[in-house]
Tab-separated table of C-alpha atoms in Angstrom:
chain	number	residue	atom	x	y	z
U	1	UNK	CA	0.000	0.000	0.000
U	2	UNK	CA	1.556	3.401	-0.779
U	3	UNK	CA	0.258	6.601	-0.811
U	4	UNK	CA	1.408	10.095	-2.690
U	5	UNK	CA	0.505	13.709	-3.040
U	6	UNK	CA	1.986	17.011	-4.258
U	7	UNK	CA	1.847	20.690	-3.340
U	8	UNK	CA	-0.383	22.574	-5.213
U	9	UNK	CA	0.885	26.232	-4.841
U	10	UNK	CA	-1.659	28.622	-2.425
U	11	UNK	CA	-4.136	25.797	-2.628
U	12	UNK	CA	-2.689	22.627	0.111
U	13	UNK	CA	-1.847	18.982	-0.815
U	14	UNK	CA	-3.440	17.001	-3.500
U	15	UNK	CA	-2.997	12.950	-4.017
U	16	UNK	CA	-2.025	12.133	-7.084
U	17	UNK	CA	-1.170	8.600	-6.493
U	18	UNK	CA	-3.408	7.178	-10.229
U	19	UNK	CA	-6.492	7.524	-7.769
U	20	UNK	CA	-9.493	9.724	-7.878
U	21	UNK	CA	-8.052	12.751	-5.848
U	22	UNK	CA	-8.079	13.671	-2.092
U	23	UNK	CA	-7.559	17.463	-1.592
U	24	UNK	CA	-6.334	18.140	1.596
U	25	UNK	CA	-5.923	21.282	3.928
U	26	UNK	CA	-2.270	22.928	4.421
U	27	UNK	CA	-2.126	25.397	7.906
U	28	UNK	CA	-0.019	27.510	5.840
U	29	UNK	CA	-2.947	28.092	2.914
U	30	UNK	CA	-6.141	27.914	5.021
U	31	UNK	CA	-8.238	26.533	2.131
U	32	UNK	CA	-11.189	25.409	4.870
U	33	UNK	CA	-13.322	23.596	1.917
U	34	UNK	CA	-9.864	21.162	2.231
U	35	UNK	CA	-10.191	18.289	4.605
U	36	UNK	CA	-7.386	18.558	7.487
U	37	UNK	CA	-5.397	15.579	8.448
U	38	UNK	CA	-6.811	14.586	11.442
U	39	UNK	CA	-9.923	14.768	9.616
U	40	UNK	CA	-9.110	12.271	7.076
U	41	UNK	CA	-8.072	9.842	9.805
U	42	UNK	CA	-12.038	10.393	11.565
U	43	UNK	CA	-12.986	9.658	7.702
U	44	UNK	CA	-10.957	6.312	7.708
U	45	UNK	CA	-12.045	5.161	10.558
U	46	UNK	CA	-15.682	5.751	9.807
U	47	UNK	CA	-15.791	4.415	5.912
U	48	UNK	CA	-13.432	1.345	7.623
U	49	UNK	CA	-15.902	0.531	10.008
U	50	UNK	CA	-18.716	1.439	8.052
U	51	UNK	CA	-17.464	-0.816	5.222
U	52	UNK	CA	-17.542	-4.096	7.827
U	53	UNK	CA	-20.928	-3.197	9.289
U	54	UNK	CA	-22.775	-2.439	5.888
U	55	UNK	CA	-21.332	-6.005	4.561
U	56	UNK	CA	-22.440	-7.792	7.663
U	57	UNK	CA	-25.730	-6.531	7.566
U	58	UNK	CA	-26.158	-7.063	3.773
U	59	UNK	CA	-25.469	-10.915	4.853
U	60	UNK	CA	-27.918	-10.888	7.593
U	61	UNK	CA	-30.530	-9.522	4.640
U	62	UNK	CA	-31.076	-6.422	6.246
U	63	UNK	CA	-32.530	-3.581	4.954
U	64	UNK	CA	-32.163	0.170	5.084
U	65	UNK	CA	-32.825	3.283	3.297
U	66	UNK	CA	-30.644	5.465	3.837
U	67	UNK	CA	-26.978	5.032	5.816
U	68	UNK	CA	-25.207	7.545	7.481
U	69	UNK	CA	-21.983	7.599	9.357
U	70	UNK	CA	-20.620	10.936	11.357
U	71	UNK	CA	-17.552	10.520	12.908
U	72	UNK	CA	-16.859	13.275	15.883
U	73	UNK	CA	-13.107	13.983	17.775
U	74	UNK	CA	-11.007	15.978	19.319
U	75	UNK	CA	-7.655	17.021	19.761
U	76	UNK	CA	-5.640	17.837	22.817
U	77	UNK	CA	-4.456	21.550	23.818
U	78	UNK	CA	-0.973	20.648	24.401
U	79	UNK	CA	1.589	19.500	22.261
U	80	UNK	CA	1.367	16.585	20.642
U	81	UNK	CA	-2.267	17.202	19.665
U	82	UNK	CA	-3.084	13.854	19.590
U	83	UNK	CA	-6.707	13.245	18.931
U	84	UNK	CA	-8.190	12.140	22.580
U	85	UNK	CA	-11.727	10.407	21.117
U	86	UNK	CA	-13.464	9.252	18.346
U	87	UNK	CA	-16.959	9.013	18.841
U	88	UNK	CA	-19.123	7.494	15.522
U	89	UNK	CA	-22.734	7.326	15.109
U	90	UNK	CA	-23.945	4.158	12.818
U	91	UNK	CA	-27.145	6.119	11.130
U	92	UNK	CA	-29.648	4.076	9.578
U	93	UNK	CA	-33.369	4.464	8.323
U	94	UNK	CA	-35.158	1.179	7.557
U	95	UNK	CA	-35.626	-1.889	8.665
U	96	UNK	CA	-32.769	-3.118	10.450
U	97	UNK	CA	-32.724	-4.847	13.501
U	98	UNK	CA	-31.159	-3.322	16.916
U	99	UNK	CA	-29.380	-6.735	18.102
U	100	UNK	CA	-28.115	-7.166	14.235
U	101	UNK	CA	-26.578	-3.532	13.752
U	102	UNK	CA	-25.335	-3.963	17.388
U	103	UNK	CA	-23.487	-7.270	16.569
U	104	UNK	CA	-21.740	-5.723	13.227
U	105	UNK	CA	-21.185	-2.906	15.278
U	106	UNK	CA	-19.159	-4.702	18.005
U	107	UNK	CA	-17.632	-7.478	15.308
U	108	UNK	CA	-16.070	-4.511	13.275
U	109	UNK	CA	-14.744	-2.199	16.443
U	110	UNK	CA	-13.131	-5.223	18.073
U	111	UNK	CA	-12.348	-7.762	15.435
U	112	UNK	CA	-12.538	-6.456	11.940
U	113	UNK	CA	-11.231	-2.329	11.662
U	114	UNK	CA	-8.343	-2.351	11.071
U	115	UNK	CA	-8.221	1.851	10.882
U	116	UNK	CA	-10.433	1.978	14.418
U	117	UNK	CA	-8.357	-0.949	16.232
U	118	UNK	CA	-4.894	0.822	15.170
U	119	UNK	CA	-6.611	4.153	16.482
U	120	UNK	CA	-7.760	2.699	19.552
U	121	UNK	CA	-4.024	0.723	20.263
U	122	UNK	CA	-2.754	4.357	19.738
U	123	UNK	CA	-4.363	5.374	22.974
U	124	UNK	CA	-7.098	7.208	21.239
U	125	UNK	CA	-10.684	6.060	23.142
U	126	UNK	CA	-13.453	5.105	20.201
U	127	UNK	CA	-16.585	5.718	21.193
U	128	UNK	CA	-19.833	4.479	19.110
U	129	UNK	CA	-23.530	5.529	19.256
U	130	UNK	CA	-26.292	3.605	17.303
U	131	UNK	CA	-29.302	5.199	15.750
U	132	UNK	CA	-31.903	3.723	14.024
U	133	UNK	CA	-34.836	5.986	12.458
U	134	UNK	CA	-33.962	8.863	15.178
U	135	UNK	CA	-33.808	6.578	18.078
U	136	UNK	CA	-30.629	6.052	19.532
U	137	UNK	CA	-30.811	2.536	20.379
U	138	UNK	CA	-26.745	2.428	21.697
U	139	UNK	CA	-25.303	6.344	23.257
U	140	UNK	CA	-21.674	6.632	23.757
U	141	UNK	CA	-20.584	2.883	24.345
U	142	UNK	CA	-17.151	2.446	24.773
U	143	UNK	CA	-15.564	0.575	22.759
U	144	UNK	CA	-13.394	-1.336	25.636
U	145	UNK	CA	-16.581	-2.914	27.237
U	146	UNK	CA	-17.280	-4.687	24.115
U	147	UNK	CA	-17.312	-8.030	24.753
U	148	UNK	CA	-17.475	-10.480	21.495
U	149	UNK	CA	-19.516	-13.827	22.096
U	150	UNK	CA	-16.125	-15.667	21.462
U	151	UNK	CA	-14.227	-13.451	24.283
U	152	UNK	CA	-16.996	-14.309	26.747
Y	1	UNK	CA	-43.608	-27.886	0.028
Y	2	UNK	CA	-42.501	-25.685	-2.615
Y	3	UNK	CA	-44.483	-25.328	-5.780
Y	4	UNK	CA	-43.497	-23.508	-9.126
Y	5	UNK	CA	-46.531	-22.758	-10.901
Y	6	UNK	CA	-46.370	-21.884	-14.499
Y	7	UNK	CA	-43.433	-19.861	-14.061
Y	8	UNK	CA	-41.731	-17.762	-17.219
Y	9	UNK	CA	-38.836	-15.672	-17.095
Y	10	UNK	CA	-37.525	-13.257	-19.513
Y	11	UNK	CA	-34.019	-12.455	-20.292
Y	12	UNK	CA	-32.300	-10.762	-23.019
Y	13	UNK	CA	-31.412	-13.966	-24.572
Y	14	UNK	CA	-33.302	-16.588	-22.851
Y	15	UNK	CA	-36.520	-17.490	-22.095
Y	16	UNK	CA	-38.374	-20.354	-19.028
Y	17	UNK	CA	-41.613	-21.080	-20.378
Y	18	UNK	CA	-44.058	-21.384	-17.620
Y	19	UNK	CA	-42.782	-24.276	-16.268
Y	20	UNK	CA	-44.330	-26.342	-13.553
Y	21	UNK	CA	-43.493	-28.661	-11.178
Y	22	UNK	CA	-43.806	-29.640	-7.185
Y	23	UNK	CA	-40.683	-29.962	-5.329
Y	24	UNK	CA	-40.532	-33.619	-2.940
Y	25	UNK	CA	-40.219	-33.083	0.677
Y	26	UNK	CA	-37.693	-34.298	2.905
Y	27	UNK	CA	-35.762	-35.639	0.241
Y	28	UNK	CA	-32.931	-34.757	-2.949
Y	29	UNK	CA	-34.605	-33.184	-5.794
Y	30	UNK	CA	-32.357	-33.011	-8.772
Y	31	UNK	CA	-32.781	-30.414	-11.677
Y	32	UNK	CA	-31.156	-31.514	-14.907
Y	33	UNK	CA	-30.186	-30.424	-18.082
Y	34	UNK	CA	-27.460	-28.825	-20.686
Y	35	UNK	CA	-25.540	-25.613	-19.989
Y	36	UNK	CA	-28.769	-22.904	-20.476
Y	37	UNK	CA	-31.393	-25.429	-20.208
Y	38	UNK	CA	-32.835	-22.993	-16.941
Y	39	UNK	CA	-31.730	-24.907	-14.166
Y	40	UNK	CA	-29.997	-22.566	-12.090
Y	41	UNK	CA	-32.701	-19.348	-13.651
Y	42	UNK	CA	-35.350	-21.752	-12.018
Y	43	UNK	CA	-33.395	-22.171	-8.823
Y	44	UNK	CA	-32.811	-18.077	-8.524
Y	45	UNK	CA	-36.384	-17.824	-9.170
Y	46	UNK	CA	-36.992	-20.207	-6.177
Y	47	UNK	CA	-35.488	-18.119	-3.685
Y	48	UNK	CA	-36.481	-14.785	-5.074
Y	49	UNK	CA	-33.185	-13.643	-6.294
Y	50	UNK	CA	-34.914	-13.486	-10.060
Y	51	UNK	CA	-38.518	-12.223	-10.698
Y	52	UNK	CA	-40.514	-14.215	-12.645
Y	53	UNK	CA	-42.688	-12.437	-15.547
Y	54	UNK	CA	-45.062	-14.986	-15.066
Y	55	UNK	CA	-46.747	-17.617	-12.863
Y	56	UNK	CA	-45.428	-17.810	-8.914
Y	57	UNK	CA	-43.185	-19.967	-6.586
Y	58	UNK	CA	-44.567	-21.413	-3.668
Y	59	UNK	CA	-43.285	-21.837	-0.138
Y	60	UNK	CA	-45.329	-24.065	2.236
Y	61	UNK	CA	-48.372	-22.088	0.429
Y	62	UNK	CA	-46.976	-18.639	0.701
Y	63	UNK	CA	-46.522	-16.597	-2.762
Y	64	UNK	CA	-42.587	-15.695	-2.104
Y	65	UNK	CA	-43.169	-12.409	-4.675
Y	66	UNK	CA	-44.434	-10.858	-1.221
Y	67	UNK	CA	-41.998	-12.039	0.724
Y	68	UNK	CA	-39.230	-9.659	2.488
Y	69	UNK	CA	-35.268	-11.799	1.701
Y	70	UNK	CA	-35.085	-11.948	5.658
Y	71	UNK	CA	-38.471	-14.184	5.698
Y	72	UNK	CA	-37.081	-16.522	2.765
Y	73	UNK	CA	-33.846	-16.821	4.237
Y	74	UNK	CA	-35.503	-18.172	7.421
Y	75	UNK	CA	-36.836	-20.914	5.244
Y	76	UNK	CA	-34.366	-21.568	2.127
Y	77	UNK	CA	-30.379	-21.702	2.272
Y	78	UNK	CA	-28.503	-21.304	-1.123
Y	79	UNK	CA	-25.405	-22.916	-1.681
Y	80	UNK	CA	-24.052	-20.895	-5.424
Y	81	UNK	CA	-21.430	-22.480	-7.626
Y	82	UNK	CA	-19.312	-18.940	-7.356
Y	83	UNK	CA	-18.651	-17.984	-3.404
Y	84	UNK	CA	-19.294	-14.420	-2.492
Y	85	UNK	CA	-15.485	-13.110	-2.317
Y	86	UNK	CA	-15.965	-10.058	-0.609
Y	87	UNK	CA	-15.997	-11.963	2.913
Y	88	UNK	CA	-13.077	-10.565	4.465
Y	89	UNK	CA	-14.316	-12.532	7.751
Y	90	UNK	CA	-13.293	-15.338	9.341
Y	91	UNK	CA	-14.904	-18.909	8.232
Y	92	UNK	CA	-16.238	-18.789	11.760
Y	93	UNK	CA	-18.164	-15.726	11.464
Y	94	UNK	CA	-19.372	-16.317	7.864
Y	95	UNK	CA	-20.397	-19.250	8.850
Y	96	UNK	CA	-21.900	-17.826	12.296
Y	97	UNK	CA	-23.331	-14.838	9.939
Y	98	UNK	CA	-25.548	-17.261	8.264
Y	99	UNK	CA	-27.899	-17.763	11.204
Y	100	UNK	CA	-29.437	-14.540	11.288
Y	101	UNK	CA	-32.683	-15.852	10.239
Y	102	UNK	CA	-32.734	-19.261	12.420
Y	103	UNK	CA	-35.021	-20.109	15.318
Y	104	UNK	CA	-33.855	-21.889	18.379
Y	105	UNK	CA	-32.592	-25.344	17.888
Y	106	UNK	CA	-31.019	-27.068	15.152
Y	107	UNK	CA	-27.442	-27.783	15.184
Y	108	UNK	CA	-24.630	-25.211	16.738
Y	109	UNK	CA	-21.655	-23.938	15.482
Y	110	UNK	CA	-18.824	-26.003	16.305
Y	111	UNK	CA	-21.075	-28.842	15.258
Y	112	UNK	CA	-21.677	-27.686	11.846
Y	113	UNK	CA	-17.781	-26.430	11.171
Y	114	UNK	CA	-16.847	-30.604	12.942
Y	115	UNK	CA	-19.546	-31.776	10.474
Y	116	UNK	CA	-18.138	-30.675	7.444
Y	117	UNK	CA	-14.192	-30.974	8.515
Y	118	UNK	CA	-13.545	-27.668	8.642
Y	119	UNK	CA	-12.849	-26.674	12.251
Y	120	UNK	CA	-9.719	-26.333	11.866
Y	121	UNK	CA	-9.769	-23.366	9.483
Y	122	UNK	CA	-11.859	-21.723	11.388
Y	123	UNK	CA	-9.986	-18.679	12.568
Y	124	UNK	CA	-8.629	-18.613	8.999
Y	125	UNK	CA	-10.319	-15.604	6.841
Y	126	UNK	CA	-12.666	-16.863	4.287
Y	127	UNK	CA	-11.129	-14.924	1.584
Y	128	UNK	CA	-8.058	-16.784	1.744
Y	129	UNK	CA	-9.463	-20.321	1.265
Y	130	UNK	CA	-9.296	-22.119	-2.484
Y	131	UNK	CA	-12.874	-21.808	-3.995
Y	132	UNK	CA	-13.288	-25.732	-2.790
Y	133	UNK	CA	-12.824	-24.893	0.640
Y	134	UNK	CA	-15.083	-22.260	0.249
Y	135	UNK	CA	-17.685	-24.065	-1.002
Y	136	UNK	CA	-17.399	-26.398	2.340
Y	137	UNK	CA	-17.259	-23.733	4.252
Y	138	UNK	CA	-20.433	-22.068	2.666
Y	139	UNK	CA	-22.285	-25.931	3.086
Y	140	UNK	CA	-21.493	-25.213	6.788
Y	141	UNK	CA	-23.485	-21.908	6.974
Y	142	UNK	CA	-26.513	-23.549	4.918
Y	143	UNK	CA	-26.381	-26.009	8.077
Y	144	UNK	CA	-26.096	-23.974	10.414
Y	145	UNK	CA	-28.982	-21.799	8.727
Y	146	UNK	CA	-31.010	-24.803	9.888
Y	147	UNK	CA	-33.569	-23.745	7.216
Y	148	UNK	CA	-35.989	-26.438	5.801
Y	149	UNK	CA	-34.990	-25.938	2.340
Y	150	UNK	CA	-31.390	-26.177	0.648
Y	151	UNK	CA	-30.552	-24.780	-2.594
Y	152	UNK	CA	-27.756	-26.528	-4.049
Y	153	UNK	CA	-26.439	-25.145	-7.596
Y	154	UNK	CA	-23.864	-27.765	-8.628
Y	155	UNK	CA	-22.264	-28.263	-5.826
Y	156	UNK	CA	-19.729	-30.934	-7.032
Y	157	UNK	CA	-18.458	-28.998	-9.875
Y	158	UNK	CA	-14.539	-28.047	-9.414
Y	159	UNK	CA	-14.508	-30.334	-6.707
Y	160	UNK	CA	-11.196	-32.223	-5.941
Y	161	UNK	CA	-12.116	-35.893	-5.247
Y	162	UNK	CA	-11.711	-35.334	-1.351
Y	163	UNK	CA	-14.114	-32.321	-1.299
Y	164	UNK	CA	-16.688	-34.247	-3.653
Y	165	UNK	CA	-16.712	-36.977	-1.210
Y	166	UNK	CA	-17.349	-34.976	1.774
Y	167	UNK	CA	-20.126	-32.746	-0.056
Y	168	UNK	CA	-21.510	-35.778	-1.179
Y	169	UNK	CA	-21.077	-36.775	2.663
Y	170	UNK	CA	-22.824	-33.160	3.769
Y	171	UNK	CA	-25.591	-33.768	1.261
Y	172	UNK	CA	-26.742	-37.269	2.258
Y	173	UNK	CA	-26.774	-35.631	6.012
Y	174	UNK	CA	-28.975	-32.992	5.271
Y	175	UNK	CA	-31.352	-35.533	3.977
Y	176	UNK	CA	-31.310	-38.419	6.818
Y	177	UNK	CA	-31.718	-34.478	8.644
Y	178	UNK	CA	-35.483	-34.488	7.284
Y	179	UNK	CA	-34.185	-31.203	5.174
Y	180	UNK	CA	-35.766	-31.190	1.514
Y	181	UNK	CA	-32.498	-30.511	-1.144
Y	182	UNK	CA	-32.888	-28.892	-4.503
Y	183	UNK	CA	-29.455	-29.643	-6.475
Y	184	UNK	CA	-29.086	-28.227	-10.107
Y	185	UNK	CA	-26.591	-30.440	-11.469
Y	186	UNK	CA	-25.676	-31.865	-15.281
Y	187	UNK	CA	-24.252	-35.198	-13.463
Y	188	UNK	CA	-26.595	-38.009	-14.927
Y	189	UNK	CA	-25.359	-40.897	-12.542
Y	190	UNK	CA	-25.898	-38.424	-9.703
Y	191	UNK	CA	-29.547	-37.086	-10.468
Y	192	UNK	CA	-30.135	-41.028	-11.134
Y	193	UNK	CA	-28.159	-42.676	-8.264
Y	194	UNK	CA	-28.892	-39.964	-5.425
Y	195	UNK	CA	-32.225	-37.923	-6.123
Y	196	UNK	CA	-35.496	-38.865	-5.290
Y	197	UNK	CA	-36.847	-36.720	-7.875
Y	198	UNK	CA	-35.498	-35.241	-10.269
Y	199	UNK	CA	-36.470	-32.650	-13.408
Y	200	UNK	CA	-35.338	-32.763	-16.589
Y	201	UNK	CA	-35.243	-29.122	-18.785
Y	202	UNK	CA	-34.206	-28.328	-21.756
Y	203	UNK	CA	-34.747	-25.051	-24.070
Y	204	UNK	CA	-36.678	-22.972	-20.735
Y	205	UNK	CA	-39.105	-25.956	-20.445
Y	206	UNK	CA	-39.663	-29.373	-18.155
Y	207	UNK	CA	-38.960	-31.831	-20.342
Y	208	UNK	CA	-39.697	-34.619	-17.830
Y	209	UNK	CA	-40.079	-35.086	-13.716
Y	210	UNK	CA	-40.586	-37.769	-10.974
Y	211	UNK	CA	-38.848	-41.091	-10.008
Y	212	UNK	CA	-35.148	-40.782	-11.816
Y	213	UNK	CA	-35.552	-44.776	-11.506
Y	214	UNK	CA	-38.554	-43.953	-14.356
Y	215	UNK	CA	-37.847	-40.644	-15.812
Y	216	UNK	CA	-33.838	-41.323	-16.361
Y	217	UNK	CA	-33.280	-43.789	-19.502
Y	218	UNK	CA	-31.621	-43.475	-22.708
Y	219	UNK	CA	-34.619	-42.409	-25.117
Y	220	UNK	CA	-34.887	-39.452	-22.566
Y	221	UNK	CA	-31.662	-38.794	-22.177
Y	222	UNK	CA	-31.346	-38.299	-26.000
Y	223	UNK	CA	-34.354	-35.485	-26.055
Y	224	UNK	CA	-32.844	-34.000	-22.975
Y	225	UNK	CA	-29.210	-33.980	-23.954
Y	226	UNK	CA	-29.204	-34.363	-27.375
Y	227	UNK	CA	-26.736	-37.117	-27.191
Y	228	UNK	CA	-27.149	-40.964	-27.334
Y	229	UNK	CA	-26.134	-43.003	-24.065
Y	230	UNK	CA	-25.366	-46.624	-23.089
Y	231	UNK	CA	-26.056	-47.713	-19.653
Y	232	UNK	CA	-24.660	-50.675	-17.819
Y	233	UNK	CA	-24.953	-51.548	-14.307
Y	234	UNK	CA	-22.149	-51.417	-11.953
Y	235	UNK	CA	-21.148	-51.662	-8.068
Y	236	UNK	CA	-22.027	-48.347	-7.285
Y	237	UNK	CA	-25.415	-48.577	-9.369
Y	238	UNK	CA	-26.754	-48.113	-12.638
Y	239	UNK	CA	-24.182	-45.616	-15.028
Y	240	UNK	CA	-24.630	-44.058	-18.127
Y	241	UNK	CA	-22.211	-43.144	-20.594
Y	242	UNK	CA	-22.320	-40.975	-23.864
Y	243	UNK	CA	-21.153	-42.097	-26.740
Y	244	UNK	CA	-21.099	-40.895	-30.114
């Protein structure tokens, strides 16, 4: 896996690595429509985790209208500004069950995400909420009280 | 029971002309025929992956065109030729995946990885298995679905001898299990030795069904196939043979 970008004068860094390109925010240029570093890594570990749950769910035939996935954090005041949580909220509108979204949930933070689980072994605490058709079925859970059934 | 009733389907180059037929319970059902006779269109039609343009399937009365996936997966398993490849799980949760839809009983999940030899890989991720072990592991899931139906779409096909054994093994289970097994398979010694029923198609339509002891000979063969056959009895049962 290997990554590349360039800088684009007065404008911040753009990939240019034969993929579709990520534009992302430079201090020094203060382009604000840019996406900041620590941004992209709340971004990764959302569409990571996001990418387990959606494909577990699709096996367990549920279905949903609409998915959404916001990913919240926040850094520290002193240096090293080291992000201190990541809190995501699973969004869905549909028919999907609580237990089932709950068990994708817990399967990707501790087993699968490989973008959360380095995160979290970084010292950074993740966080997850669960909402399903504006009910929030799971607020704040922390990640290290996840138990999987095979752990029990 | 499931019952296809008149059923058409219409693709851009193919055509099932409202076939019909009833589907034997707690036994093999074999659906036979040449490469885009229908066989497997009629088996997606069965679980609702295909829409038919015409006629309905039946499940245990129910029309499935009004039935949610969830409800049909509680009822029918589907084994495909191809494996779904982006699994990037291990066999243990694929396999554990699978029982979304099942009630209580039926067998658990060490039992069904033991059953079909594969405990041992099961902390391996599915996506690194050959497409035979796959397939295996996949058979697992369908048991430990515990549904009353099993779709089979032919299951021995790229098989190493070792892995056609044991599915053969996994198969003959499911039936002394009570389960009912629909197999699509072009394997005349198997649809004649093994089913209880089996179908015949050719061209979108049922050419012939029932008892493969009295369906299965060379006449129909040759309007099925297109191809004459000799048969001659052996150890393992009757065989046939093309020949040309």
């Amino acid at each position: 896996m290997k990554v590349s970008f360039h800088y684009v004068p007065g404008e911040g860094f753009d990939s240019d690595d034969g993929k579709d390109t990520v534009r992302i925010y430079f201090s020094q240029d203060k382009k604000e429509m840019r996406h900041a570093p620590t941004e992209l890594l709340l971004l990764a570990v959302g569409s990571c985790t996001s990418d387990d749950v959606l494909s577990i769910l699709r096996k367990m035939r549920q279905e949903f209208s609409s998915y959404r996935c916001e990913v919240s954090g926040e850094k520290r005041e002193e240096h090293p500004r080291m992000l201190k949580y990541a809190h995501i909220r699973y969004i869905f509108e549909g028919s999907v069950d609580p237990e089932k979204a709950r068990k994708a949930i817990h399967l990707s933070l501790r087993k699968y995400c490989s973008v959360s689980i380095t995160v979290e072994r970084g010292g950074v605490k993740v966080i997850y909420s669960l909402i399903i058709n504006g009910e929030t079925v799971d607020d704040s859970v922390d990640v290290e009280e996840i138990k999987l059934e095979e752990e029990a | 029971m499931i019952e296809v009733e008149n059923l058409s389907i219409d693709r851009k180059t193919f055509r099932i002309n409202g076939v019909s037929f009833s589907i034997v319970e707690n036994g093999i059902n074999g659906i036979g025929g040449l490469n885009g006779s229908g066989k497997t269109t009629v088996l997606k039609a069965i679980y609702g992956f295909l829409k038919p343009s015409g006629g309905a399937v039946y499940i245990d009365g129910k029309n499935i065109s009004g039935m949610k996936p969830r409800e049909i997966a509680s009822m029918v398993s589907v084994v495909h030729q191809e494996q779904p490849t982006p699994m990037n799980f291990t066999v243990r949760d694929v396999v554990q995946l699978s029982g979304y839809s099942r009630g209580q009983g039926g067998p658990g999940l060490e039992e069904c990885l033991e059953a079909c030899g594969i405990d041992h890989l099961s902390d391996r991720e599915f996506s690194t298995l050959s497409g035979g072990e796959k397939r295996i592991v996949m058979f697992a899931a369908a048991m430990y679905q515990n549904t009353r139906y099993i779709l089979l779409d032919e299951p021995m096909t790229f098989l190493d001898v070792d892995k056609a054994v044991r599915v053969m093994s996994i198969i003959r289970r499911f039936r002394e299990a009570g389960k009912t097994v629909v197999i699509v398979s072009h394997d005349i010694n198997f649809l004649y030795n093994e089913c209880d029923s089996v179908i015949l198609m050719r061209s979108g339509s049922v050419l012939y069904q029932g008892d493969p002891r009295k369906v299965i000979n060379e006449k129909t063969l040759y309007e099925v196939f297109n191809v004459k056959f000799g048969r001659y009895e052996s150890a393992e049962g009757v065989r046939f043979y093309p020949y040309p």
